[in-house]
PDB file of C-alpha atoms and ligand atoms in Angstrom:
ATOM      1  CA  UNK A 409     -22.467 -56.006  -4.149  1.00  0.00           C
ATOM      2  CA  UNK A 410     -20.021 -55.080  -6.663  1.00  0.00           C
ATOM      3  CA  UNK A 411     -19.198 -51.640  -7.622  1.00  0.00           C
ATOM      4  CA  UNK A 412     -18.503 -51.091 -11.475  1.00  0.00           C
ATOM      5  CA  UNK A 413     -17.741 -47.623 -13.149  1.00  0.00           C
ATOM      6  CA  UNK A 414     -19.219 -47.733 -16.588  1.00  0.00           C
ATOM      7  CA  UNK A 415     -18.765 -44.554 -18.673  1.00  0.00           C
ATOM      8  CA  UNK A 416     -20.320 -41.317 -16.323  1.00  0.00           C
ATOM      9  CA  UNK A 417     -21.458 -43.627 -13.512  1.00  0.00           C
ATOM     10  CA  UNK A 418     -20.310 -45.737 -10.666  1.00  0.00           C
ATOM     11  CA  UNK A 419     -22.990 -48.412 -10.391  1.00  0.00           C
ATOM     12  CA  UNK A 420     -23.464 -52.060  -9.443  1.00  0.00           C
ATOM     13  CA  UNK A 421     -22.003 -54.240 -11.636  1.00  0.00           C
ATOM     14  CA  UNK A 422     -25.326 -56.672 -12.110  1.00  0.00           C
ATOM     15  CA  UNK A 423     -26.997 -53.303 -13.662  1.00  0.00           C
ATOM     16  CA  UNK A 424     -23.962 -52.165 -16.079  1.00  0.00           C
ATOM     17  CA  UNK A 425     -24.975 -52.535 -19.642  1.00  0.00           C
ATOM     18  CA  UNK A 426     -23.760 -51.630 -23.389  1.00  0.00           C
ATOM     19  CA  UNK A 427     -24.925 -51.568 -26.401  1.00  0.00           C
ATOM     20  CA  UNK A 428     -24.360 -54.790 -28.443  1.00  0.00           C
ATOM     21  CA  UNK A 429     -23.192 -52.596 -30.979  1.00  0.00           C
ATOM     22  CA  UNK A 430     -20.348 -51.706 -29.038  1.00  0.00           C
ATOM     23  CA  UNK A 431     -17.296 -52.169 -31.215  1.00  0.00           C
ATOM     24  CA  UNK A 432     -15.414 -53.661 -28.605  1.00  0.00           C
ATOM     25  CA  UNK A 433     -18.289 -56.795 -28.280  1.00  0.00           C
ATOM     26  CA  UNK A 434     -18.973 -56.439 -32.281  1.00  0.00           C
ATOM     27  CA  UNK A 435     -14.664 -56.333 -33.241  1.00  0.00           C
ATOM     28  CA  UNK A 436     -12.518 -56.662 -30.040  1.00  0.00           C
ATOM     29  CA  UNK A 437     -12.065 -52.707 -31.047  1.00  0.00           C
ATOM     30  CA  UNK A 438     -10.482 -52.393 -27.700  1.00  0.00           C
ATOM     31  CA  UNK A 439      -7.658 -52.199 -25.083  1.00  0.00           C
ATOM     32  CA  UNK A 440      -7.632 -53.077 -21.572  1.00  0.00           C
ATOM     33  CA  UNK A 441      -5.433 -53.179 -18.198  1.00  0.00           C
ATOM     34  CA  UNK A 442      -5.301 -54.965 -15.258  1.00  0.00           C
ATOM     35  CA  UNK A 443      -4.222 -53.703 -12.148  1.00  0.00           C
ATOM     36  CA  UNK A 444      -2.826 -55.236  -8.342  1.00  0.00           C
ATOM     37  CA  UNK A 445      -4.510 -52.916  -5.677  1.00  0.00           C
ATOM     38  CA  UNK A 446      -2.617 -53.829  -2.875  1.00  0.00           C
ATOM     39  CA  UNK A 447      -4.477 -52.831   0.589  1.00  0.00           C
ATOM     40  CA  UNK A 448      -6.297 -50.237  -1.915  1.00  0.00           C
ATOM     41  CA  UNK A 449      -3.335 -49.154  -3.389  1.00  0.00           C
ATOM     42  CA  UNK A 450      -3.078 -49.459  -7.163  1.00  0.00           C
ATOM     43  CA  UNK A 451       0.382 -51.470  -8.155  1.00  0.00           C
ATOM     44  CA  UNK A 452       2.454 -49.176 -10.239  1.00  0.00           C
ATOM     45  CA  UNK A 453      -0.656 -47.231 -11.469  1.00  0.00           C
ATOM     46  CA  UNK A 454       1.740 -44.879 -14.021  1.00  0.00           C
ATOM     47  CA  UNK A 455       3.272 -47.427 -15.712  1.00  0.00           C
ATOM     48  CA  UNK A 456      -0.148 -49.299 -16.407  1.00  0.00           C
ATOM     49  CA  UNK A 457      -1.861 -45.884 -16.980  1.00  0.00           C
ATOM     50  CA  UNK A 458       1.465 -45.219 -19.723  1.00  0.00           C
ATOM     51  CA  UNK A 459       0.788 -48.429 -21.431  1.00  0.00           C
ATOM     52  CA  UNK A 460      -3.014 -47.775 -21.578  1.00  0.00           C
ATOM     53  CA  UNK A 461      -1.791 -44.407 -23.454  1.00  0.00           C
ATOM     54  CA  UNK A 462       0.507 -45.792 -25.595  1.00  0.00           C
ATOM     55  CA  UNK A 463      -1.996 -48.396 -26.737  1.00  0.00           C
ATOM     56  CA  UNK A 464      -4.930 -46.224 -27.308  1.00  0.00           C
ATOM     57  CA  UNK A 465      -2.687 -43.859 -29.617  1.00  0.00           C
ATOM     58  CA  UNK A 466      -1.473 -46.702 -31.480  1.00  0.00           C
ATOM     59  CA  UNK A 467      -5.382 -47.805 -32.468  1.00  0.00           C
ATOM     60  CA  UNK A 468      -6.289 -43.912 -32.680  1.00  0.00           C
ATOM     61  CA  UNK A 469      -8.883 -44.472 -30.022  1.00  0.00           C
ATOM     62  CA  UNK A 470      -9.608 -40.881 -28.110  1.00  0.00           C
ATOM     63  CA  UNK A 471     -10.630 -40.443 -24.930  1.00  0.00           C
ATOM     64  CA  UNK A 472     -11.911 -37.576 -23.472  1.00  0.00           C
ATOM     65  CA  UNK A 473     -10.619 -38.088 -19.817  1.00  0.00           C
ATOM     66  CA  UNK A 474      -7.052 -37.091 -18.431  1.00  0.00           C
ATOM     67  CA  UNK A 475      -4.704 -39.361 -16.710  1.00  0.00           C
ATOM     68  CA  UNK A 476      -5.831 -38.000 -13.433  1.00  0.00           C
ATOM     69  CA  UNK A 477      -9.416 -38.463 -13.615  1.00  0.00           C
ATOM     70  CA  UNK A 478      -9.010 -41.922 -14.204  1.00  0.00           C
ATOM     71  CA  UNK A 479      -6.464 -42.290 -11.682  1.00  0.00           C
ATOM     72  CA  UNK A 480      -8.673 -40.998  -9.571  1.00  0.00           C
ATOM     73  CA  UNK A 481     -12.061 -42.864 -10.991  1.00  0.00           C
ATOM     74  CA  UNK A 482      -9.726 -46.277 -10.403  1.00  0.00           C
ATOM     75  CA  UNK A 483      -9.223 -45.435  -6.530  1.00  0.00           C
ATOM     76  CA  UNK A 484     -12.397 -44.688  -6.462  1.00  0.00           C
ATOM     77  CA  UNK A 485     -13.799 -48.229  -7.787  1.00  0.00           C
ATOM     78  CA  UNK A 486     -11.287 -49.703  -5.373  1.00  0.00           C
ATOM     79  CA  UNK A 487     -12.150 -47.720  -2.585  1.00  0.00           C
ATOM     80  CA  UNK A 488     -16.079 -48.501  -3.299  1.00  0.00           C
ATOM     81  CA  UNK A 489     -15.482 -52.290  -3.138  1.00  0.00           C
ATOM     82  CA  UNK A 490     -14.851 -53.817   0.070  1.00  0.00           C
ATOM     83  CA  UNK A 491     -11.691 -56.602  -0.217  1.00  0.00           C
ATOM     84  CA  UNK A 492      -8.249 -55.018   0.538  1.00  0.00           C
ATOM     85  CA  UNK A 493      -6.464 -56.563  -1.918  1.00  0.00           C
ATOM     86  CA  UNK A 494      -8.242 -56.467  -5.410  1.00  0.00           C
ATOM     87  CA  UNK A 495      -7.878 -57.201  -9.401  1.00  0.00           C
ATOM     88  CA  UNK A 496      -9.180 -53.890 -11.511  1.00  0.00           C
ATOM     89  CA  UNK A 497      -9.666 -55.082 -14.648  1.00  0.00           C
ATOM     90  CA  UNK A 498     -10.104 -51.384 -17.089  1.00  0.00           C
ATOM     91  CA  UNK A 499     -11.486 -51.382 -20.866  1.00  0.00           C
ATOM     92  CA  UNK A 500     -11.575 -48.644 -23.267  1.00  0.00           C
ATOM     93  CA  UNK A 501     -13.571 -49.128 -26.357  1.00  0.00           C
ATOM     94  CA  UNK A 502     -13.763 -47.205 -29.265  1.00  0.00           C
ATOM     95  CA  UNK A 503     -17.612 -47.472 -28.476  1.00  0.00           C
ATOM     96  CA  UNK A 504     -20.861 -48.165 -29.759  1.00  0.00           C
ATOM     97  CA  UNK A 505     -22.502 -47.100 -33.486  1.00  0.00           C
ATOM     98  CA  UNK A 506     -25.620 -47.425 -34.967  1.00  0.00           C
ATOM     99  CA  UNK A 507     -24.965 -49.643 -37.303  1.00  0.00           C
ATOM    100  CA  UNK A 508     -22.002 -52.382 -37.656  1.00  0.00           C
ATOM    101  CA  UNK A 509     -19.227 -50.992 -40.024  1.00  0.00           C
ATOM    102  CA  UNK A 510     -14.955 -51.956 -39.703  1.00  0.00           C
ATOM    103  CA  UNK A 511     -14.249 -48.505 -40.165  1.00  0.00           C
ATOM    104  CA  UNK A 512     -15.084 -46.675 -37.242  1.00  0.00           C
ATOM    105  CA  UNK A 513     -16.891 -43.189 -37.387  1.00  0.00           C
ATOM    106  CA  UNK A 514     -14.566 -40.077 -36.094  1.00  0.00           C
ATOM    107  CA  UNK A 515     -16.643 -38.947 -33.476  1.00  0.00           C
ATOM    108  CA  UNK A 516     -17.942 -42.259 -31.811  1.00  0.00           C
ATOM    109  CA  UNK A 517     -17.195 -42.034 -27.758  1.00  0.00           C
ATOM    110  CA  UNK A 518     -15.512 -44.357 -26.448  1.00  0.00           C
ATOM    111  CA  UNK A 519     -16.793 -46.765 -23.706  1.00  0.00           C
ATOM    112  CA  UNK A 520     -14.784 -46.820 -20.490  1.00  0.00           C
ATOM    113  CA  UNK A 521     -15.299 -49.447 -18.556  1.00  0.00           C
ATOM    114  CA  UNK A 522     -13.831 -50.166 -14.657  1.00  0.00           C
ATOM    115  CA  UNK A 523     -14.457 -53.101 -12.394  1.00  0.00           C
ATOM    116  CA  UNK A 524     -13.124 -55.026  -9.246  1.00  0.00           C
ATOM    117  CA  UNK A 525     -12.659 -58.519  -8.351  1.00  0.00           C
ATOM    118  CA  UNK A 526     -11.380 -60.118  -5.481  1.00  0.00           C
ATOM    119  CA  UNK A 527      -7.813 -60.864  -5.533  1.00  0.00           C
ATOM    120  CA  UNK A 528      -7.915 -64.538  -5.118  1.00  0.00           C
ATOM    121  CA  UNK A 529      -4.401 -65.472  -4.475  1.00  0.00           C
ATOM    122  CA  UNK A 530      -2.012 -62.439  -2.568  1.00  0.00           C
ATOM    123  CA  UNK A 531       1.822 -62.835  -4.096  1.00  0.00           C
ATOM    124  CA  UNK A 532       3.030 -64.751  -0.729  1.00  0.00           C
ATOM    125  CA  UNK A 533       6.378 -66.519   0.669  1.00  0.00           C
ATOM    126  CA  UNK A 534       4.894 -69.823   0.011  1.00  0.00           C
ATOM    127  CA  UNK A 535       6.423 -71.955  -2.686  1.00  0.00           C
ATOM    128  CA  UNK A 536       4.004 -72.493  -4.799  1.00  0.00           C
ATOM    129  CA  UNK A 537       5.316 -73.718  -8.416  1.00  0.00           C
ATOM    130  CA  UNK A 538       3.476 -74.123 -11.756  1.00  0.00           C
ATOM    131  CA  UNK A 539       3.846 -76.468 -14.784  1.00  0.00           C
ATOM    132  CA  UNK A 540       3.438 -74.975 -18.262  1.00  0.00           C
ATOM    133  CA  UNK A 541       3.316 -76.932 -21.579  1.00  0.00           C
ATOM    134  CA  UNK A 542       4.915 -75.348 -25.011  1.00  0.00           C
ATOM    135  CA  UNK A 543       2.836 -74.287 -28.285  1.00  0.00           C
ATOM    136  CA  UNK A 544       3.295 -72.213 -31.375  1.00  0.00           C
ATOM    137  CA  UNK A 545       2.649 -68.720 -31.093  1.00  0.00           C
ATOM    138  CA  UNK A 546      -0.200 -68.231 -33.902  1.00  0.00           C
ATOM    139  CA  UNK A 547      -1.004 -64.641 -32.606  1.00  0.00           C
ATOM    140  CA  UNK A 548      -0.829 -61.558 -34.880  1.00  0.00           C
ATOM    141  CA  UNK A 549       2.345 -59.777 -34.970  1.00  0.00           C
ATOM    142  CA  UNK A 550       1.218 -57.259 -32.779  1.00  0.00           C
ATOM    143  CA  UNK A 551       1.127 -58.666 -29.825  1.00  0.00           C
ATOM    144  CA  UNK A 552       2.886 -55.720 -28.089  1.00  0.00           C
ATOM    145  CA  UNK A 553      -1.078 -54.100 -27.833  1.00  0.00           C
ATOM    146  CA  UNK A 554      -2.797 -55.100 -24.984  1.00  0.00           C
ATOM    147  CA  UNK A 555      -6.034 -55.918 -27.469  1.00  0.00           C
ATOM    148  CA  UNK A 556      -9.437 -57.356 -26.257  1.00  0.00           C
ATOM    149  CA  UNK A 557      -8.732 -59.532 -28.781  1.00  0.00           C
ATOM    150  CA  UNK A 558      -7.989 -62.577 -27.276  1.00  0.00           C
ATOM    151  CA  UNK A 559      -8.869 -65.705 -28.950  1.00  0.00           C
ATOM    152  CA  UNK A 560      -5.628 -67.322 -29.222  1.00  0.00           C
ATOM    153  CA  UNK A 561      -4.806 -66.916 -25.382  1.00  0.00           C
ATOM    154  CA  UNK A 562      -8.690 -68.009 -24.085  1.00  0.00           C
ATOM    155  CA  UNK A 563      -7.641 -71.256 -26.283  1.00  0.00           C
ATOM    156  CA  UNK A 564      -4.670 -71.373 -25.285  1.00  0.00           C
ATOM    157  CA  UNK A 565      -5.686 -71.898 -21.562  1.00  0.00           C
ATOM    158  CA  UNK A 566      -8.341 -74.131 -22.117  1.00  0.00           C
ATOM    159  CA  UNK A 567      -5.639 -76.610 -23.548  1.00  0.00           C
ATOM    160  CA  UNK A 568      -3.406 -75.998 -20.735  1.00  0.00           C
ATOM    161  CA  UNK A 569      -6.617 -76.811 -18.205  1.00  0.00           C
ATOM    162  CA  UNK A 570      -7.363 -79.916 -20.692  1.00  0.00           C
ATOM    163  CA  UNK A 571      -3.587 -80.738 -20.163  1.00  0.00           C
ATOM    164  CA  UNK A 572      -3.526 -80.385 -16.132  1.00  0.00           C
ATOM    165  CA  UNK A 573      -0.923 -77.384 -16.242  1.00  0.00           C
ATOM    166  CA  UNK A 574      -1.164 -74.033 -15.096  1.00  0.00           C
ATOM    167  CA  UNK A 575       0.362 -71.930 -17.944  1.00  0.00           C
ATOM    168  CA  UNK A 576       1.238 -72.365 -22.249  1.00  0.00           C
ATOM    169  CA  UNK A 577       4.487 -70.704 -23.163  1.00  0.00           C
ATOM    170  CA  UNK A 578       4.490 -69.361 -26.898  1.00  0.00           C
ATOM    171  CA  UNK A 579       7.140 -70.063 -29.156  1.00  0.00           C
ATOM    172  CA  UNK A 580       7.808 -68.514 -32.716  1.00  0.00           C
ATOM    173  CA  UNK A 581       9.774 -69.813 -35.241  1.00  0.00           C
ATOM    174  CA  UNK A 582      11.898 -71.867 -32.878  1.00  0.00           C
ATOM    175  CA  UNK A 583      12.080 -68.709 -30.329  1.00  0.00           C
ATOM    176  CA  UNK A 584      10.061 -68.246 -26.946  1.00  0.00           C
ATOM    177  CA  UNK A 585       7.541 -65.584 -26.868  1.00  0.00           C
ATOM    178  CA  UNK A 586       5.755 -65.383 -23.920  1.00  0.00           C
ATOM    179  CA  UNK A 587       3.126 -66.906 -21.953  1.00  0.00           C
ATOM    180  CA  UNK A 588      -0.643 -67.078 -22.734  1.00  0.00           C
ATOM    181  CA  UNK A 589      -1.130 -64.930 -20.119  1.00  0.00           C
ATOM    182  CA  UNK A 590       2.363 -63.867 -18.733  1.00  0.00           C
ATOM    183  CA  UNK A 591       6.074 -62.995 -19.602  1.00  0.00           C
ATOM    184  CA  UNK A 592       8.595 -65.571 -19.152  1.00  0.00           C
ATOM    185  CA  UNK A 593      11.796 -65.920 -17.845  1.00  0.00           C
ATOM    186  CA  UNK A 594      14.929 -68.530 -17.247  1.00  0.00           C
ATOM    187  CA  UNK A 595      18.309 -68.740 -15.695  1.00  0.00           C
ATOM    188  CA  UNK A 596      20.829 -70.522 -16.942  1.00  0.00           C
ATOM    189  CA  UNK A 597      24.240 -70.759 -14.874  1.00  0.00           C
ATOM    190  CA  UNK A 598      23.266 -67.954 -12.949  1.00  0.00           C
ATOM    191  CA  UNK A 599      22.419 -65.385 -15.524  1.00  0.00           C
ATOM    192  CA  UNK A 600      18.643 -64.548 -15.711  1.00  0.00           C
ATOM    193  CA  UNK A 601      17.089 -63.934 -19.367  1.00  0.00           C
ATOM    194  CA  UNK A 602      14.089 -62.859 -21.295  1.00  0.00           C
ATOM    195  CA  UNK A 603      12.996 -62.247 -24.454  1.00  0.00           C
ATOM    196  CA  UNK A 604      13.784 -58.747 -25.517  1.00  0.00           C
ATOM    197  CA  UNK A 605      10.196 -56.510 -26.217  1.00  0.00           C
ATOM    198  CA  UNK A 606      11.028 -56.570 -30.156  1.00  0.00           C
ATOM    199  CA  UNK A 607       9.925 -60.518 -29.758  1.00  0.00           C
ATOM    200  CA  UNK A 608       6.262 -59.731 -30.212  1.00  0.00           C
ATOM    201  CA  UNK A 609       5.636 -59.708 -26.122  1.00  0.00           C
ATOM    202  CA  UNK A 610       3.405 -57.766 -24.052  1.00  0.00           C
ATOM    203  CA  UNK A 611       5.522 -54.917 -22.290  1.00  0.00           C
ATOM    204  CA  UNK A 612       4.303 -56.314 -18.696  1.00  0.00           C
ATOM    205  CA  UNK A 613       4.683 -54.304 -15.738  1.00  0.00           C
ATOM    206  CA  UNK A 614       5.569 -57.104 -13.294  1.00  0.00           C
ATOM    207  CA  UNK A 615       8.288 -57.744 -16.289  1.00  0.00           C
ATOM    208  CA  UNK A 616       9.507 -54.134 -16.068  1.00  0.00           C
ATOM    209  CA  UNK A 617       9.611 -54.628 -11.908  1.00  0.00           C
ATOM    210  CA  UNK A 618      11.608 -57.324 -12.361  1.00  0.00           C
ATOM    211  CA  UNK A 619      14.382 -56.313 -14.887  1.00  0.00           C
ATOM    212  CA  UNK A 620      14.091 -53.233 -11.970  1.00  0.00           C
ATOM    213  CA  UNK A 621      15.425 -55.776  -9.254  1.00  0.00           C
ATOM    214  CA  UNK A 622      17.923 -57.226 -11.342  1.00  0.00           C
ATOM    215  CA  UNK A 623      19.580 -53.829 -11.403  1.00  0.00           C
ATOM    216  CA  UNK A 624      18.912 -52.926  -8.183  1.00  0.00           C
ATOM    217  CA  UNK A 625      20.467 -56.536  -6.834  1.00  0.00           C
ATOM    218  CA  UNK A 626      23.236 -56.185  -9.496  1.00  0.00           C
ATOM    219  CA  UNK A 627      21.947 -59.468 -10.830  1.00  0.00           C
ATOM    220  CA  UNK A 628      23.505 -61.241 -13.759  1.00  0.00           C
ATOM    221  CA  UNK A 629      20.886 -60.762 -16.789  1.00  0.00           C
ATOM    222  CA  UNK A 630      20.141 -60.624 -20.415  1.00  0.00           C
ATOM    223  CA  UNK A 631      17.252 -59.551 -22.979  1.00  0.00           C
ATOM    224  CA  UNK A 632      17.917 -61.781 -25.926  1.00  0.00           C
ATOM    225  CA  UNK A 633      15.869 -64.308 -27.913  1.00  0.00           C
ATOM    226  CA  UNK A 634      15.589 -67.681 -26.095  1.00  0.00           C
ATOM    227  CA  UNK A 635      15.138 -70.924 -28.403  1.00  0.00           C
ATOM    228  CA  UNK A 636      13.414 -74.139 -27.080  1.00  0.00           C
ATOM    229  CA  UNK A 637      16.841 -76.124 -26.526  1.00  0.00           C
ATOM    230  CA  UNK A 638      17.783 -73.699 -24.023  1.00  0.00           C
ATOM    231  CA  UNK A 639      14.371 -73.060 -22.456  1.00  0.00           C
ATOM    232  CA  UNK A 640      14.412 -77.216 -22.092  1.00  0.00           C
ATOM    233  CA  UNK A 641      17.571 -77.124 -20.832  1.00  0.00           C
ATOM    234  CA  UNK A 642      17.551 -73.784 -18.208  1.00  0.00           C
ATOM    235  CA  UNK A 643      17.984 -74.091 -14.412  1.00  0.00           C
ATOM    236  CA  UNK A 644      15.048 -72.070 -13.326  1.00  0.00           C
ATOM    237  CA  UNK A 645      12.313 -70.777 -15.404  1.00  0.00           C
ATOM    238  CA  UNK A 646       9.715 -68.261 -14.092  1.00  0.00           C
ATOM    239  CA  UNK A 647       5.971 -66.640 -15.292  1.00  0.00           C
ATOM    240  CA  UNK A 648       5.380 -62.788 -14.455  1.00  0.00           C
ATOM    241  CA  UNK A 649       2.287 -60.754 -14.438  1.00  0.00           C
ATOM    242  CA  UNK A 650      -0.464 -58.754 -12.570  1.00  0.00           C
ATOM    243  CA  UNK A 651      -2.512 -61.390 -11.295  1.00  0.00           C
ATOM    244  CA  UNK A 652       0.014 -63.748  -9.808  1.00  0.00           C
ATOM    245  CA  UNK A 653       3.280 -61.914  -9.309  1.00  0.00           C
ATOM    246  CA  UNK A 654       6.280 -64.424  -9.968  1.00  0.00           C
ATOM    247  CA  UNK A 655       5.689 -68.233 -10.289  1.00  0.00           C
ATOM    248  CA  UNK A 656       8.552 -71.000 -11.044  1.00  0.00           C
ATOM    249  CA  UNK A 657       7.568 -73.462 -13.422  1.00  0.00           C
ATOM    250  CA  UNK A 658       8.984 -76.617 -12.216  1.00  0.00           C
ATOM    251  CA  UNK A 659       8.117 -78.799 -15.239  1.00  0.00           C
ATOM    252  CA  UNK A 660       7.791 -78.183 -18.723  1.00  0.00           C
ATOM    253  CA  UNK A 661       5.775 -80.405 -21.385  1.00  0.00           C
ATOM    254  CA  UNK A 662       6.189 -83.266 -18.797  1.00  0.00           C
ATOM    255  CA  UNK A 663       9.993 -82.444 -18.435  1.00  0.00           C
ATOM    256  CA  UNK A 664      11.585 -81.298 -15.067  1.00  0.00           C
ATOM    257  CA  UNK A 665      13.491 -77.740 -14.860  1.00  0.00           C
ATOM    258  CA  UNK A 666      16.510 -77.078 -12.510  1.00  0.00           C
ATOM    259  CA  UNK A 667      15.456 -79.924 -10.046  1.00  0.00           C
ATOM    260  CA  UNK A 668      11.661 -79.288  -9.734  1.00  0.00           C
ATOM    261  CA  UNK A 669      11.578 -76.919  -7.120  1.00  0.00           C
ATOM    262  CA  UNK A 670      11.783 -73.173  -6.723  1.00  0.00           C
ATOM    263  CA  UNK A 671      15.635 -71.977  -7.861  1.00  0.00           C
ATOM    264  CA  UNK A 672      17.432 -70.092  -5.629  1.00  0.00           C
ATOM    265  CA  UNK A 673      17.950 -67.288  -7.917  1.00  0.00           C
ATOM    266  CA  UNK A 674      13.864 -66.767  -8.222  1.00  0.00           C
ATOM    267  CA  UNK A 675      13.530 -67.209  -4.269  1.00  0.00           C
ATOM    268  CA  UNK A 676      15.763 -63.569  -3.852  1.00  0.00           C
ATOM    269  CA  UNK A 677      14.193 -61.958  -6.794  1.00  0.00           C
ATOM    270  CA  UNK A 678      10.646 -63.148  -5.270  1.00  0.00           C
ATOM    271  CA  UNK A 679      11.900 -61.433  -1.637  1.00  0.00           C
ATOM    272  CA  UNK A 680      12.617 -58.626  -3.291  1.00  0.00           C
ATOM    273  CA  UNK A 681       9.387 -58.136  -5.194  1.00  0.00           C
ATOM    274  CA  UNK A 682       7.530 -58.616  -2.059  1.00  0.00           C
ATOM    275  CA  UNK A 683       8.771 -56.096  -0.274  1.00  0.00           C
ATOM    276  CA  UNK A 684       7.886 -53.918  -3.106  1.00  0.00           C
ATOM    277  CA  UNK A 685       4.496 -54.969  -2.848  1.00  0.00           C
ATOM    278  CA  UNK A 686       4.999 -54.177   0.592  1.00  0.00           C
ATOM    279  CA  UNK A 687       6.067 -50.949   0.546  1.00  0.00           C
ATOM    280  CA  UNK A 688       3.054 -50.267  -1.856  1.00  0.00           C
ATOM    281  CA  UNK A 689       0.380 -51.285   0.514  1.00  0.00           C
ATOM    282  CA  UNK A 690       1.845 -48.465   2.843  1.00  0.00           C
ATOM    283  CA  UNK A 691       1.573 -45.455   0.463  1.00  0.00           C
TER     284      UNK A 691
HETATM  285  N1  PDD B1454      -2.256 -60.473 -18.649  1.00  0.00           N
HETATM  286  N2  PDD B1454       1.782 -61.319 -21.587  1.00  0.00           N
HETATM  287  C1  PDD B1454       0.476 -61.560 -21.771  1.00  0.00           C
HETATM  288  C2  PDD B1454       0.050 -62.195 -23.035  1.00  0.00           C
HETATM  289  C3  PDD B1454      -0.445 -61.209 -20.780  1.00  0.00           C
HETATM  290  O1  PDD B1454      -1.751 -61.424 -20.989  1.00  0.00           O
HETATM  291  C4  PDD B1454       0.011 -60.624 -19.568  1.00  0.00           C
HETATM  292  C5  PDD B1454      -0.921 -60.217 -18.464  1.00  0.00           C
HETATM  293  C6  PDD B1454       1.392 -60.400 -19.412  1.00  0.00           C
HETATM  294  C7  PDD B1454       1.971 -59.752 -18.167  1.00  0.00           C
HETATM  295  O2  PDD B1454       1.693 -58.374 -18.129  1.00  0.00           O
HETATM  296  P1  PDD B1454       1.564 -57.591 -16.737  1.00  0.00           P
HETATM  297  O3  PDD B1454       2.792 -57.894 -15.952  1.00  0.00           O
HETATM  298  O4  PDD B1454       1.461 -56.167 -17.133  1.00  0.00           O
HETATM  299  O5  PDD B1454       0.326 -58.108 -16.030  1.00  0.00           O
HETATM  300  C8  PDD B1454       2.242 -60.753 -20.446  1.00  0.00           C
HETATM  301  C9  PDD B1454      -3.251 -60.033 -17.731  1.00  0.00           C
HETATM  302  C10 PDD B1454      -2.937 -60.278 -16.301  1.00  0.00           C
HETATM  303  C11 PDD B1454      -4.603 -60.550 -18.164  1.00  0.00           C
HETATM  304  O6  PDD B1454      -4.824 -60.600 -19.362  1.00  0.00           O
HETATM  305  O7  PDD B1454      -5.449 -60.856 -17.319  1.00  0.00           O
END
């Protein structure tokens, strides 16, 4: 049985229902956030619950719930589900009306949504490496908002399934983006970059741990606009997010990186984010 919070109530997630007229169904009128929990403990929980903020002021969506009730309605969902390490996937909505308009009424509720799933694959020390292919980003501009609305990246993935690889890096106007579902990196002659937040990125939070080793290792790093010639051409390239930590990609659009295997630089960066996650499941 899984345990779901769905506006007021905790309750099983086969039973959860909305309305169809929910605007988040009806216009992907909605935000979301995914979450590590770690042994039951929520992964960097402020900085997810910041972003979630900072996205629902940006649509005007208001909530009437402070940051510590949901804090404390995620630990519960976690707590209320029985595998230690789990994915708690969060939705805000700017809710359901009665009848379908684009501009919302003032004093629709929002839905609030909260589930679990089973973390499938634990960030580990085995060297498991990825290969990606490269597309044009044809997302909006605002890709900054962690939106419900995600057409692009759902086909995005189903071409890199179709194409055998594991991830699509984005690339505008001759510049890399991001991933379809991740934040990239490379490092070339020992310097680590990745593309600075202003390149129409999600602010990740596994990106924002990262850029935290680099200063804490006094690593060698930049955030500047990558083109494809020197993504093509890096030493190491890496993926970041919730759900799988740090991968290397090994080969890109058929093409070998580095010399196909994890880089040294992302085997140190990868020790030190595991003993973050470490000292996480021990709060
Ligand atoms: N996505 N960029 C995009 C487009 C993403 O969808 C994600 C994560 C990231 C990494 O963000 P974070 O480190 O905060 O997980 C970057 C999640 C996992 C998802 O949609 O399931």
């Amino acid at each position: 049985m899984t345990v779901c919070y769905l506006n007021d109530d905790f309750v099983e997630l086969s039973k959860a229902s909305i309305s169809p007229l929910d605007r988040g169904f009806l216009f992907g009128d909605s935000v979301y956030e995914v979450f590590a929990a770690y042994n039951k403990n929520l992964f960097r929980l402020d900085d997810h619950i910041n972003r979630l903020n900072k996205n629902l002021e940006f649509l005007g969506i208001k909530i009437n719930i402070s940051d510590s009730q949901i804090k404390s309605i995620l630990k519960e969902v976690c707590l209320k589900n029985f595998e230690e390490n789990q994915i708690i996937y969060l939705q805000i909505s700017r809710g359901a009306e009665e009848i379908r308009n684009h501009i919302p009424k003032k004093d629709t509720k929002p839905t609030l949504f909260i589930c679990s799933f089973e973390m499938k694959s634990v960030p580990n020390k085995n060297n498991d490496t990825i290969k990606a292919i490269l597309s044009s980003d044809i997302r909006w501009k605002k890709s900054s908002i962690k939106s419900t609305s995600l057409l692009a990246n759902v086909l995005y993935k189903i071409k890199a399934e179709e194409e055998g690889v594991d991830e699509l890096l984005m690339s505008d106007a001759g510049y890399i983006t991001e991933g379809a579902v991740s934040n990239v990196f490379c490092v070339k002659e020992n310097k680590v970059y990745t593309p600075p937040l202003d390149a129409n990125i999600l602010p990740g939070i596994t990106r924002k741990v990262i850029l935290e080793i680099f200063e804490e290792l006094k690593l060698n790093f930049e955030e500047k606009k990558i083109d494809e010639e020197f993504l093509f051409e890096s030493d190491e390239l890496w993926i970041t997010n919730t759900t799988k930590g740090i991968l290397p990609i090994v080969e890109l659009n058929e093409k070998i990186i580095g010399d196909g295997t994890p880089g040294e630089l992302y085997q140190y960066v990868k020790q030190a984010f595991l003993k973050k996650i470490e000292d996480c499941k021990v709060l």
